[in-house]
Amino acid sequence: MSKAVQAAALLAEVRETGVALTGFPAELVPEDRSEIYALQDALIAALGPVGGWKIAAGSEAVPLCSPLLEGGYLVSGDRLSIADNRLTVVEVEVGFRFKSALPPRSNPYDRDEVLAAIEGALTAIEMVGIRFAPGVEVPRAVQMGDLQVNAAVVTGAVVADWEGLDLGTLKVRADIGAAHYEVDTGTSTEAVIDALVWLANEGALRQGGLKAGEVVITGARINQPVGDAGDLVVASIEGLGEVRLMLA
């Protein structure tokens, strides 16, 4: 059994049972990006299929990405248990739903081809979950291999006419229970599109490329503590609408 498969088995068990890990074998910690991706792929093999991708657009020249589980995608108005999913953080992100597949091919997709494959943009809530007990120090490489600590993605309605929006200056709001957060800065439209083109041509190849119906989230605009059971999370992005999640 490979290092990645052994590590994935530990993390997959937590996702399935909710019983937190109290440590992680040092010999199973990924040592570089290729091992991080091998761990992600092993988790998908154990728990898949893929429903979309997570990418930190604009964070670095070659961004870190992760496939996300189809079963982790929810729609606005759904409920999600904090305890069962070991939720820690709420993030608000710009997402994109693809209407056409972009399978691997010998010549790279250009910007126009990637844009033509997009159905539209949307407001998304990402729920972050940690597979470890409180107080346990978790190597960043393990967190990145654990599908970048994704627990769920809640999607709003798709906005087809999004290309005229300046994604870097949109007002983004989140209410988590009684707490209110608001920002009006973020990754530029150009950087987001560049990241999507890179994902189509490189990042997603290991899972057979981008597929029709998949949703890609592009990095946190708001990142805040999860709140309490019974709280309603309401997130909105100017021009892209609102999305809601009830915490249980």
Backbone as a ProteinNet text record, in pm:
[ID]
protein_1_A
[PRIMARY]
MSKAVQAAALLAEVRETGVALTGFPAELVPEDRSEIYALQDALIAALGPVGGWKIAAGSEAVPLCSPLLEGGYLVSGDRLSIADNRLTVVEVEVGFRFKSALPPRSNPYDRDEVLAAIEGALTAIEMVGIRFAPGVEVPRAVQMGDLQVNAAVVTGAVVADWEGLDLGTLKVRADIGAAHYEVDTGTSTEAVIDALVWLANEGALRQGGLKAGEVVITGARINQPVGDAGDLVVASIEGLGEVRLMLA
[TERTIARY]
84.4	0	88.1	63	147.2	129.2	225.7	219.9	91.6	56.5	-62.8	-189.2	-197	-315.7	-329.7	-218.9	-224.4	-272.3	-218.5	-259.4	-405.9	-448.1	-587.1	-683	-643	-729.2	-757.4	-656	-675	-771.7	-752.3	-836.6	-977.6	-988.8	-1120.1	-1204.7	-1141.2	-1215.8	-1278.1	-1205.8	-1261.4	-1379.7	-1366.4	-1476.1	-1599.8	-1579.7	-1692.5	-1751.3	-1668.3	-1715.1	-1728.9	-1655.8	-1656.9	-1566.2	-1495.6	-1405.8	-1269.8	-1229.2	-1109.9	-981.5	-880.8	-746.8	-678.2	-596.7	-519.6	-373.1	-339.2	-203.4	-198.5	-79.9	-63.1	78.8	96	230.9	323.3	438	532	572.6	582.1	627.6	522.5	398.7	293.3	267.5	339	320.9	378.6	301.5	355.1	477.6	575.7	701.3	709.3	623.6	626.4	489.5	476.7	347	299.7	389.8	347.9	288.2	343.2	287.9	156.5	143.2	15	-93.3	-62.4	-160.3	-188.3	-88	-110.3	-206.5	-193.9	-285.7	-427	-440.6	-572.5	-635.9	-558.9	-612.2	-650.8	-574.9	-608.7	-737.9	-759.7	-885.6	-1003.6	-985.4	-1092.2	-1121.4	-1017.2	-1036.9	-1116.2	-1095.4	-1164.2	-1306.5	-1329.7	-1456.4	-1532.7	-1472.5	-1524.2	-1668	-1716.2	-1640.7	-1617.2	-1552.4	-1522.7	-1646.7	-1671.4	-1781.4	-1734.7	-1606.1	-1551.5	-1410.9	-1366.1	-1228.3	-1220.3	-1112.5	-1078.3	-941.2	-930.4	-803.6	-789.5	-670.2	-644.6	-595.4	-688.5	-653	-572	-463.9	-382.5	-285.9	-283.5	-199.6	-52.9	-25.9	110.3	107.7	224.7	231.3	171.3	202.5	141.9	59.5	-70	-151.2	-169.4	-191.5	-224.5	-373.3	-407.7	-548	-585	-714.8	-761.6	-893.9	-911.5	-1045	-1130.9	-1261.2	-1354.6	-1458.6	-1506.4	-1599.7	-1737.8	-1795.5	-1930.2	-2030.7	-2014.3	-2106.5	-2097.6	-1993.7	-1978.3	-2042.8	-2103.3	-2169	-2314.9	-2353.2	-2488.5	-2546.4	-2676.8	-2741	-2793.4	-2815.4	-2862.6	-2988.3	-2988.6	-3100.5	-3078.9	-2973.5	-2943.9	-2896.2	-2889.6	-2839.9	-2712.2	-2624.6	-2499.3	-2462.8	-2427.7	-2392.3	-2248.8	-2231.7	-2097.6	-2019.2	-2081.3	-2010.7	-1976.3	-2072.3	-2049.8	-1940.2	-1927.4	-1829.9	-1707.5	-1700.9	-1587.2	-1555.2	-1660.2	-1647.4	-1576.7	-1492.7	-1417.6	-1429.6	-1446.7	-1437.8	-1542.5	-1595.2	-1683.7	-1606.9	-1607.6	-1545.6	-1648.9	-1637.6	-1723	-1634.6	-1675	-1590.3	-1672	-1603.2	-1660.3	-1642.1	-1751.8	-1746.1	-1787	-1751.8	-1786.5	-1836.5	-1952.1	-2003.7	-1973	-1921.4	-1886.9	-2002.8	-2034.8	-2140.7	-2084.9	-1954.6	-1889.6	-1763.1	-1731.9	-1609.4	-1487.6	-1375.7	-1246.7	-1151.3	-1164.4	-1082	-937	-846.7	-705.5	-687	-596.2	-562.6	-419.9	-365	-223.2	-194.5	-285.6	-264.2	-346.4	-289.7	-358.3	-482.2	-578.4	-695.9	-655.6	-708.6	-681.3	-790.4	-770.6	-862.3	-1005.7	-1023.4	-1158	-1227.1	-1153.3	-1213.2	-1257.7	-1177.8	-1215.5	-1337.7	-1338.9	-1454.3	-1580.8	-1568.2	-1684.5	-1741.2	-1658.5	-1703.6	-1775.4	-1770.5	-1829.7	-1977	-2063.1	-2205.5	-2228.4	-2157.5	-2172.4	-2100.6	-2105.5	-2044.1	-2151.7	-2108.7	-2204	-2136.6	-2219.6	-2171.8	-2164.8	-2054.1	-2036.5	-1991	-2040.5	-1989.7	-1906.7	-1782.6	-1703.6	-1698.5	-1727.5	-1716.2	-1588.3	-1502.7	-1375.2	-1392.9	-1335.9	-1343.5	-1208.1	-1175.5	-1046.6	-1068.8	-987.7	-1004.5	-930.1	-886.2	-803.4	-868.4	-837.4	-888.9	-830.9	-903	-852.4	-715.9	-628.1	-495.9	-389.3	-428.8	-331.1	-267.1	-134.6	-64.4	-64.5	-122.2	-137.1	-46.2	47.5	132.8	49.4	92.2	17.4	5.1	108.5	103.9	-8.3	-36.5	-147.1	-279.6	-293	-416.2	-439.6	-334.2	-349	-382.6	-324.8	-357.1	-497.5	-550.5	-686.8	-786.7	-774.3	-861.6	-867.3	-752.2	-738.3	-843.4	-864.5	-955.2	-1097.8	-1137.3	-1275.5	-1369.7	-1482	-1587.3	-1711.6	-1742.6	-1861.7	-1852.6	-1927.2	-1944.1	-2093.3	-2143.1	-2283.9	-2292.8	-2368.9	-2372.5	-2504.4	-2493.7	-2610.7	-2646.7	-2737.5	-2782.1	-2670.7	-2666.8	-2565.2	-2604.5	-2507.6	-2526.1	-2448	-2519.9	-2454.1	-2380.1	-2436.3	-2379.3	-2286.7	-2171.8	-2080.2	-1954.5	-1924.9	-1794	-1770.8	-1877.3	-1860.2	-1829.9	-1832.7	-1806.6	-1656.6	-1618.8	-1480.4	-1471.3	-1429.8	-1432.8	-1348.2	-1246.9	-1157.9	-1214.9	-1326.9	-1381.9	-1525.4	-1578.6	-1717.2	-1734.2	-1847.3	-1879.2	-1919.9	-1854.9	-1881.5	-1925.6	-2037.5	-2092.3	-2118.8	-2108.7	-2144.3	-2202.4	-2315.1	-2372.2	-2365.6	-2298.3	-2286.9	-2351.8	-2477.7	-2552.1	-2565.6	-2525.5	-2534.7	-2412.8	-2308.8	-2185.1	-2195.3	-2145.5	-2151	-2010.9	-1982	-1851.7	-1873.1	-1783.3	-1796.7	-1659.6	-1633.2	-1509.3	-1543.8	-1454.3	-1474.9	-1344.8	-1256.9	-1133.3	-1116.2	-1046.5	-1023.9	-942	-927.4	-848.5	-913.6	-832.4	-882.6	-944.7	-1028.9	-1088.7	-980.7	-877.2	-770.2	-701.8	-671.3	-603.7	-693.4	-822.5	-915.7	-922.7	-935.3	-941.6	-811.1	-698.5	-569.2	-564.9	-617.9	-618.2	-707.4	-821.6	-910.8	-847.2	-776.2	-706.9	-597.2	-522.5	-419.3	-482	-594.5	-660.2	-703	-758.1	-802.8	-686.5	-573.1	-460.3	-362.3	-360.5	-262.5	-323.5	-380.4	-419.9	-519.4	-618.4	-725.8	-696.2	-582.1	-553.4	-548.7	-501.8	-485.8	-619.4	-730.6	-863.4	-943.6	-871.6	-938.9	-989.9	-939.5	-980.7	-1109.4	-1146.6	-1271.7	-1390	-1499.9	-1616.6	-1739.4	-1833.2	-1957.6	-2029	-2077.7	-2148.6	-2062	-1930.3	-1842.6	-1840.9	-1823.1	-1812.3	-1672.8	-1607	-1473.6	-1485.4	-1433.4	-1428.2	-1286.2	-1273.9	-1149.6	-1074.7	-1109.6	-1034.2	-1120.8	-1089.2	-1172.7	-1165.5	-1282.2	-1292.7	-1319.8	-1395.2	-1419.8	-1384.9	-1317	-1273.5	-1293.3	-1394.7	-1430.2	-1472.4	-1469.2	-1507.5	-1649.8	-1673.7	-1795.6	-1922.4	-1917.1	-2038.6	-2090.9	-2221.8	-2281.8	-2396	-2427.2	-2543.2	-2667.2	-2748.3	-2866.2	-2845.4	-2719.7	-2690.7	-2724.5	-2772.1	-2792.9	-2675.8	-2615.4	-2509.2	-2570.7	-2556	-2605.7	-2488.4	-2455.5	-2343.1	-2392.7	-2336.2	-2372.5	-2250.3	-2248.1	-2145.8	-2218.2	-2179.3	-2241.3	-2246.3	-2366.3	-2383.6	-2398.2	-2370.9	-2376.1	-2479.2	-2547.8	-2657.1	-2616.9	-2711.6	-2702.6	-2710.9	-2649	-2657.1	-2670.2	-2746.7	-2775.4	-2743.9	-2702.5	-2677.5	-2718	-2796.1	-2831.6	-2734.6	-2670.6	-2579.8	-2657.6	-2625.6	-2696.9	-2598.7
-119.6	0	124.8	217.1	335.8	429.6	519	622.2	704.1	745.1	826.9	751	624.9	544.6	523.9	500.6	485.7	614.1	727.4	855.6	883.8	855.1	878.9	794	671.3	583.7	643.6	704.9	768.2	885.3	970.7	1089.3	1052.6	951.9	909.4	853.8	783.3	726.8	837.2	947.2	1058.9	1119.6	1137.3	1193.4	1104.3	974.8	881.8	862.3	868.9	839.6	962.9	1070.3	1189.7	1180.5	1068.7	1051.3	1111.6	1214.6	1292.2	1214.8	1248.5	1195.2	1272.6	1203.1	1268.5	1284.2	1244.4	1258.7	1206.5	1215.3	1168.7	1116.6	996.2	939.8	1029.1	1060.6	1150.3	1095.8	963.8	904.5	914.5	952.7	965.6	1110.1	1204.3	1345.9	1371.8	1432.8	1463.5	1553.7	1525.8	1600.9	1710	1704.6	1806.5	1811	1898.8	1916.4	1789.4	1714.4	1591.6	1492.3	1486.5	1396.2	1450	1582.4	1641.3	1600.3	1611.8	1576.3	1426.5	1345.9	1201.3	1167.8	1238.3	1217.3	1260.2	1375.9	1419.1	1314.4	1265.8	1168.6	1037.7	998.9	877.3	895.6	1015.4	1043.4	1039.5	1097.5	1093.4	949.1	868.6	727.8	654.8	694.3	628.6	679	808.7	870.7	934.7	943.6	1020.8	990.5	1044.1	1108.5	1257.2	1319.3	1462.1	1542.2	1650.9	1741.1	1877.2	1904.8	2034.9	2050.1	2174.9	2203.8	2327.1	2332.3	2447.6	2496.6	2626.6	2683.7	2822.9	2854.3	2986.1	3079	3137.6	3223.5	3343.3	3371.8	3488.4	3472.3	3355.3	3336.6	3316	3252.8	3226.9	3192.5	3195.1	3174.1	3040.1	2936.3	2804.9	2773.4	2800.5	2788.1	2643.4	2625.6	2494	2470	2352.1	2321.3	2188.5	2161.1	2032.5	1996.8	1869.9	1823.3	1819.3	1838.2	1834.5	1725.9	1667.4	1555.7	1601.6	1527.1	1557.8	1560.7	1469.6	1463.1	1580.5	1662.6	1779.3	1904.6	1896.1	2012.9	2019.1	2133	2158.3	2276.6	2299.5	2414.7	2508.1	2632.1	2732.9	2685.4	2702	2659.1	2526.6	2454.6	2326.4	2346.2	2234	2232.3	2149.7	2183.7	2109.8	2106.3	1987.1	1969.6	2013.7	2100.5	2143.5	2026.4	1952.9	1845.2	1730.2	1687.2	1571.8	1597.1	1722.7	1757.3	1828.7	1841.9	1905.1	2041	2122.6	2251.6	2353.3	2436.1	2537.8	2677.3	2688.2	2818	2826.7	2948.8	2981.9	3071.6	3037.4	3121.5	3157.2	3278	3321.4	3337.8	3277.7	3273.9	3294.8	3339.1	3340.7	3201.9	3145.3	3014.1	3021.1	2917.2	2907.7	2767.1	2761.1	2631.3	2613	2494.8	2465.8	2393.9	2438.5	2375.3	2275.6	2288.2	2199.9	2141.4	2020.3	1955.8	2010.8	2009.5	2045.1	1928.5	1822.3	1702.6	1726.8	1643.4	1657.4	1648.5	1731.8	1726.7	1775.8	1754.1	1784.5	1934	2012.5	2157.4	2225.3	2323.8	2384	2463.5	2469.1	2553.9	2699.8	2786.6	2928.1	2991.6	3116.5	3188.7	3184.7	3209.2	3214	3078.5	2971.6	2837.9	2806.1	2845.7	2821.3	2904.7	3031.6	3116.8	3063.1	3011	2957.9	2833.4	2763.6	2642	2672	2797	2834.9	2869.6	2807.5	2840.7	2976.4	3002.5	3130	3130.1	3246.5	3264	3259.4	3239	3227.5	3261.4	3291.3	3305.5	3167.2	3138.5	3008.4	3028	2944.4	2932.5	2805.2	2818.4	2698.4	2678	2556.2	2519.7	2438.3	2488	2422.4	2329.2	2210.2	2113.5	2050.3	2031.2	1974.6	1833.1	1740.9	1600.2	1563.5	1663	1638.9	1697.8	1637.7	1686.4	1824.3	1905.1	2037.9	2029.2	2121.2	2127.2	2046.2	1959.9	1879.4	1965.3	1966.8	2039.8	1955.5	2013.1	1940.2	2002.3	1927.2	1982.6	2038.6	2153	2215.3	2120.5	2042	1950.5	1848	1806.6	1713.9	1784.4	1907.2	1982.3	2004.1	2036.2	2055.6	1924	1815	1685.1	1639.6	1687.9	1655.3	1744.4	1746.9	1826.6	1971.5	2021.1	2157.8	2187.8	2091.1	2096.6	2133.9	2104.8	2130.1	2030.4	2080.5	1993.7	2000.1	2119.8	2135.6	2265.8	2271.3	2393.3	2412.2	2529.7	2562.9	2661.9	2627.3	2709.4	2784	2906.4	2986	2973.3	3059.3	3057.5	3104.8	3045.9	3081.4	3210.9	3301.2	3426.6	3414.8	3406.3	3385.8	3511.1	3627.2	3753.3	3811.8	3749.7	3790.2	3858.2	3848.9	3891.1	4041.6	4119.5	4263	4304.5	4209.8	4241.4	4251.5	4346.4	4356.7	4276	4152	4061.1	4110.9	4191.4	4238	4345.5	4407.6	4519	4495.7	4377.6	4350.4	4350.8	4403	4397.5	4255.2	4202.8	4066.9	4076.5	4013.1	4019.8	3879.2	3866.5	3740.6	3769.8	3708	3708	3565.2	3546.8	3415.5	3429.9	3387.7	3419.7	3570.7	3625.4	3769.9	3846.4	3777	3842.7	3883.6	4003.3	4055.4	4088.5	4050.8	4077.1	4131.6	4220.5	4280.9	4321.5	4293.6	4335.8	4383	4461.4	4503.8	4496.8	4406.8	4382	4231.2	4193.8	4052	4031.8	3907.4	3873.4	3930.5	3985.5	4050.5	3950.3	4001.8	3917.7	3848.1	3924.2	3869.4	3751.5	3767.5	3660.6	3538.5	3561.1	3449	3371.1	3441.6	3373.5	3299.9	3362.8	3295.5	3163.8	3165.6	3044.2	2936.7	2976.2	2879.1	2818.5	2900.3	2849.1	2750.8	2786.5	2694.3	2563.6	2573.6	2453.4	2363.3	2422.7	2344	2275.1	2343.6	2291.7	2207.9	2225.2	2154.4	2092.4	2174.4	2128.2	2014.2	2018.7	1919	1794.7	1791.2	1678.5	1546.5	1547.5	1422.9	1357.1	1432.4	1374.8	1375.6	1376.1	1367.6	1498.9	1610.3	1741.7	1789.8	1912.6	1969.3	1907.4	1885.8	1819.2	1908.2	1886.3	1962.4	1943.6	2053.3	2048.8	2074.2	2066.1	2090.6	2238.2	2263.7	2400	2419	2525.8	2561.1	2683.3	2674.4	2790.5	2845.4	2978.8	3044.3	3116.7	3092.9	3153.2	3239.8	3240.2	3306.8	3458.3	3521.9	3667.5	3703.1	3617.8	3629.5	3495.8	3498.8	3378.9	3405.4	3339.5	3370.1	3243.6	3246.5	3129.1	3084	2956.2	2892.8	2938.1	2976.1	3008.5	2887.7	2887	2784.9	2713.3	2593.8	2522	2609.2	2614.1	2699.6	2832	2868.2	2992.5	2977.1	3085.7	3092.7	3167.8	3109.6	3176.2	3231	3361.4	3426.7	3498.7	3461.2	3521.8	3581.3	3695.7	3756.9	3821.4	3821.9	3891.1	3980.7	4105.4	4203.9	4152.2	4150	4105.1	3955.8	3879	3732.4	3669.4	3750.9	3698.6	3645.5	3579.1	3537.8	3386.1	3333.6	3190.7	3174.3	3072.8	3052.1	2908.8	2895.8	2764.9	2769.8	2672	2660.4	2564.4	2611.8	2527.1	2447.7	2319.9	2232.5	2171.5
0	0	0	-89.8	-102.7	15.8	30.5	134.1	122.6	1.5	-19	18.5	-18.4	11.9	162.2	232.3	377.8	444.7	400.3	457.6	428.3	306.3	268	350.1	382.4	461.5	598.8	660.3	791	781.4	681.5	666.5	621.5	536.4	488.7	602.5	694.5	807.5	892.4	911	988.1	913.9	783.7	705.5	712.1	723.9	725.3	864.2	968.2	1104.1	1191.8	1160.6	1244.4	1364.9	1381.4	1496.3	1461.9	1536.8	1502.7	1528.3	1449	1471	1582.7	1659.8	1766.6	1728.7	1608.6	1557.6	1415.4	1355.1	1217.7	1202.8	1148.2	1136.9	1054.1	1109.7	1041	904.9	895.4	769.4	658.2	693.7	593.3	551.8	612.1	577.7	438.3	347.2	213.9	221.9	136.7	140.3	34.3	-66	-170.4	-237.4	-337.2	-401.7	-470.7	-530	-598.1	-498.7	-377.4	-276.3	-219.6	-211	-170.8	-270.3	-398.4	-500.8	-502.2	-473.4	-465.6	-352.2	-239.4	-127.6	-166.3	-230.2	-276	-367.2	-461.8	-557.4	-489.2	-387.8	-313.6	-234.3	-180.2	-110.1	-206.6	-324.3	-424.6	-464.6	-480.9	-516	-408.3	-282.6	-171.7	-152.3	-177.7	-139.4	-254.2	-373.9	-486.8	-523.3	-634	-742.1	-720.2	-818.9	-815.1	-853.8	-778.3	-812.2	-856.2	-838.9	-875.9	-822.1	-817	-778.6	-690.3	-614.3	-530.9	-575.6	-598.7	-642	-582.1	-534.4	-475	-584.8	-659	-771.8	-724.5	-796.3	-766.5	-652.3	-588.9	-470.4	-505.8	-618.6	-663.3	-811.3	-874.2	-1019.2	-1059.5	-983.2	-1004.9	-880.6	-884.3	-763.2	-720.1	-590.4	-537.2	-559.4	-605.2	-631.7	-566.9	-565.3	-513.9	-578.4	-615.7	-651.7	-526	-543.3	-431.3	-455.5	-347.1	-356.5	-402.1	-494.7	-542.9	-427.6	-332.2	-219.8	-125.2	-139.1	-54.2	-109.1	-227.6	-286.8	-242.5	-188.2	-140.6	-216.9	-199.9	-263	-154.8	-193.7	-99.6	-27.8	104.4	186.9	256.8	222.7	287.1	430.9	504.1	641.9	647.7	743.8	759.9	907.3	955.9	1096.6	1122.8	1221.6	1261.5	1318.8	1410.9	1480.1	1386.1	1304.6	1217.7	1115.3	1073.1	969.8	1024.9	1157.1	1224.3	1161.6	1147.8	1080.1	1167.8	1105.6	1179.6	1120.1	989.3	922.1	811.2	793.6	681.4	584.8	457.6	355.5	248.9	196.2	85.6	-37.6	-148	-266.6	-394.1	-497.6	-631.9	-692.2	-739.9	-802.9	-948.9	-1023.7	-1165.6	-1195.4	-1261	-1304.7	-1454	-1487.7	-1626.4	-1695.3	-1816	-1894.8	-1995.7	-2024.6	-2121.4	-2061	-2097.9	-2049.9	-2123.6	-2054.3	-2113.4	-2088.3	-2166.9	-2144	-2183.1	-2133.8	-2171.4	-2322.5	-2374.5	-2516.5	-2535	-2652.6	-2674.8	-2679.7	-2737	-2741.7	-2632.8	-2563.4	-2449.8	-2490.2	-2399.3	-2418.4	-2401.3	-2487.1	-2468.9	-2383.2	-2349.3	-2261.5	-2315	-2444.2	-2500.8	-2492.3	-2511.9	-2503.7	-2361.2	-2263.6	-2124.1	-2087.4	-2126.9	-2097.4	-2163.8	-2285	-2356	-2288.5	-2212	-2142.9	-2012.2	-1966.7	-1838.4	-1855.6	-1775.7	-1775.2	-1710.6	-1601.6	-1533.4	-1400.6	-1335.4	-1203.7	-1096	-972	-861.8	-729.3	-631.4	-494.1	-430.5	-364.1	-298.3	-154.7	-67.6	69	74.7	117.3	145.3	295.6	339	479.2	497	583.4	612.6	731.5	722	830.8	857.6	984.4	1024.3	1076.9	1030.8	1068.9	1197.3	1273.2	1391.3	1515.9	1629.9	1757.6	1788.6	1866.1	1902.6	1969.5	1933.7	1994.3	1924.4	1831.4	1758.4	1649.5	1645.2	1539.8	1412	1308	1182.3	1076.8	1020.7	915.3	800.4	747.6	637.9	518.8	493.5	379.4	394.1	517.2	540.2	513.9	561	537.3	388	314.7	170.6	100.4	147.9	90.9	123.8	236.1	278.1	204	72.7	-14.5	32	76.6	126.5	233.6	321.9	437.4	399.2	277.5	237.1	302.3	353.1	404.6	316.9	264.9	181.6	103.6	-5.5	-84.5	-107.6	-72.7	-91.8	-207.6	-309.7	-430.4	-444.3	-496	-527.7	-674.5	-718.9	-857.8	-950.6	-1069	-1168.3	-1238.7	-1251.1	-1324.8	-1455.4	-1566.4	-1695.6	-1742.4	-1714.2	-1762.3	-1656	-1638.3	-1531.1	-1581.5	-1709.5	-1759.2	-1750.4	-1736	-1719	-1576.3	-1483.3	-1343	-1316.7	-1233.2	-1185.9	-1057	-1068.5	-953.3	-837.1	-866.1	-760.4	-671.7	-711.7	-633.5	-588.9	-609.4	-571.7	-420	-374.1	-231.2	-194.3	-92.6	-45.1	100.3	132.3	267.9	320.3	451.8	517.2	654.3	684	818.2	869.2	982.6	1046.1	1182.6	1192.5	1313	1324.9	1439.9	1463.3	1413.3	1372.5	1328.8	1181.8	1150.7	1013.9	965.5	841.2	780.8	639.5	597.5	465.5	412.4	285.7	220.1	79	19.4	-119.1	-198.8	-156.9	-230.8	-248.3	-353.7	-378.1	-503.4	-542.2	-660.4	-786	-873.9	-994.5	-1091.2	-1179.8	-1283.4	-1365.5	-1402.3	-1484.9	-1416.2	-1287.5	-1214.1	-1198.1	-1178.3	-1165.8	-1296.7	-1407	-1536.8	-1565.9	-1534.9	-1553.7	-1476.3	-1353.1	-1271.1	-1331.9	-1386.6	-1449.6	-1574.5	-1651.2	-1770	-1728.3	-1623.6	-1573.7	-1525.8	-1455.1	-1404.2	-1519.8	-1624.1	-1739.4	-1809.6	-1817.7	-1895.4	-1815.1	-1682.7	-1600.8	-1475	-1389.9	-1257.4	-1256.7	-1346.9	-1344.5	-1427	-1493.7	-1582.9	-1508	-1383.7	-1309	-1275.3	-1290.8	-1271.9	-1402.3	-1514.2	-1643.2	-1697.2	-1644.4	-1692.5	-1628.3	-1661.2	-1610.4	-1684	-1610.4	-1667.4	-1657.2	-1746.4	-1745.4	-1612	-1555.2	-1428.2	-1307.4	-1323.2	-1209.1	-1171.8	-1042.5	-990.2	-933.7	-977.6	-929.4	-839.4	-717.2	-628.7	-631	-618.2	-659	-548.5	-422.9	-313.3	-224.3	-95.4	4.3	-8.1	-14.3	-1.4	144.8	211.9	356.2	418.4	533.5	604.9	753.1	813.9	952.3	1027.1	1162.2	1241.5	1211.3	1231.8	1184.1	1256.1	1381.5	1454.7	1530.4	1557.9	1643.3	1572.5	1622.3	1571.6	1588.5	1485.7	1485.8	1416.1	1390.4	1318.4	1170.1	1112.9	968.8	907	805.6	730.1	601.9	582	460.6	395.9	274.1	202.9	72.2	34.9	-92.3	-155.1	-287.3	-364.7	-463.9	-466.8	-554.8	-698.9	-755.7	-893	-910.5	-804.5	-814.5	-722.3	-642.9	-563.6	-427.2	-365.1	-224.8	-213.2	-107.7	-78.3	72.3	115.6	257.8	299	424.8	484.6	630.5	674.2	815.3	883.1	989.9	1066.4	1169.6	1180.4	1274.3	1373.1
[MASK]
++++++++++++++++++++++++++++++++++++++++++++++++++++++++++++++++++++++++++++++++++++++++++++++++++++++++++++++++++++++++++++++++++++++++++++++++++++++++++++++++++++++++++++++++++++++++++++++++++++++++++++++++++++++++++++++++++++++++++++++++++++++++

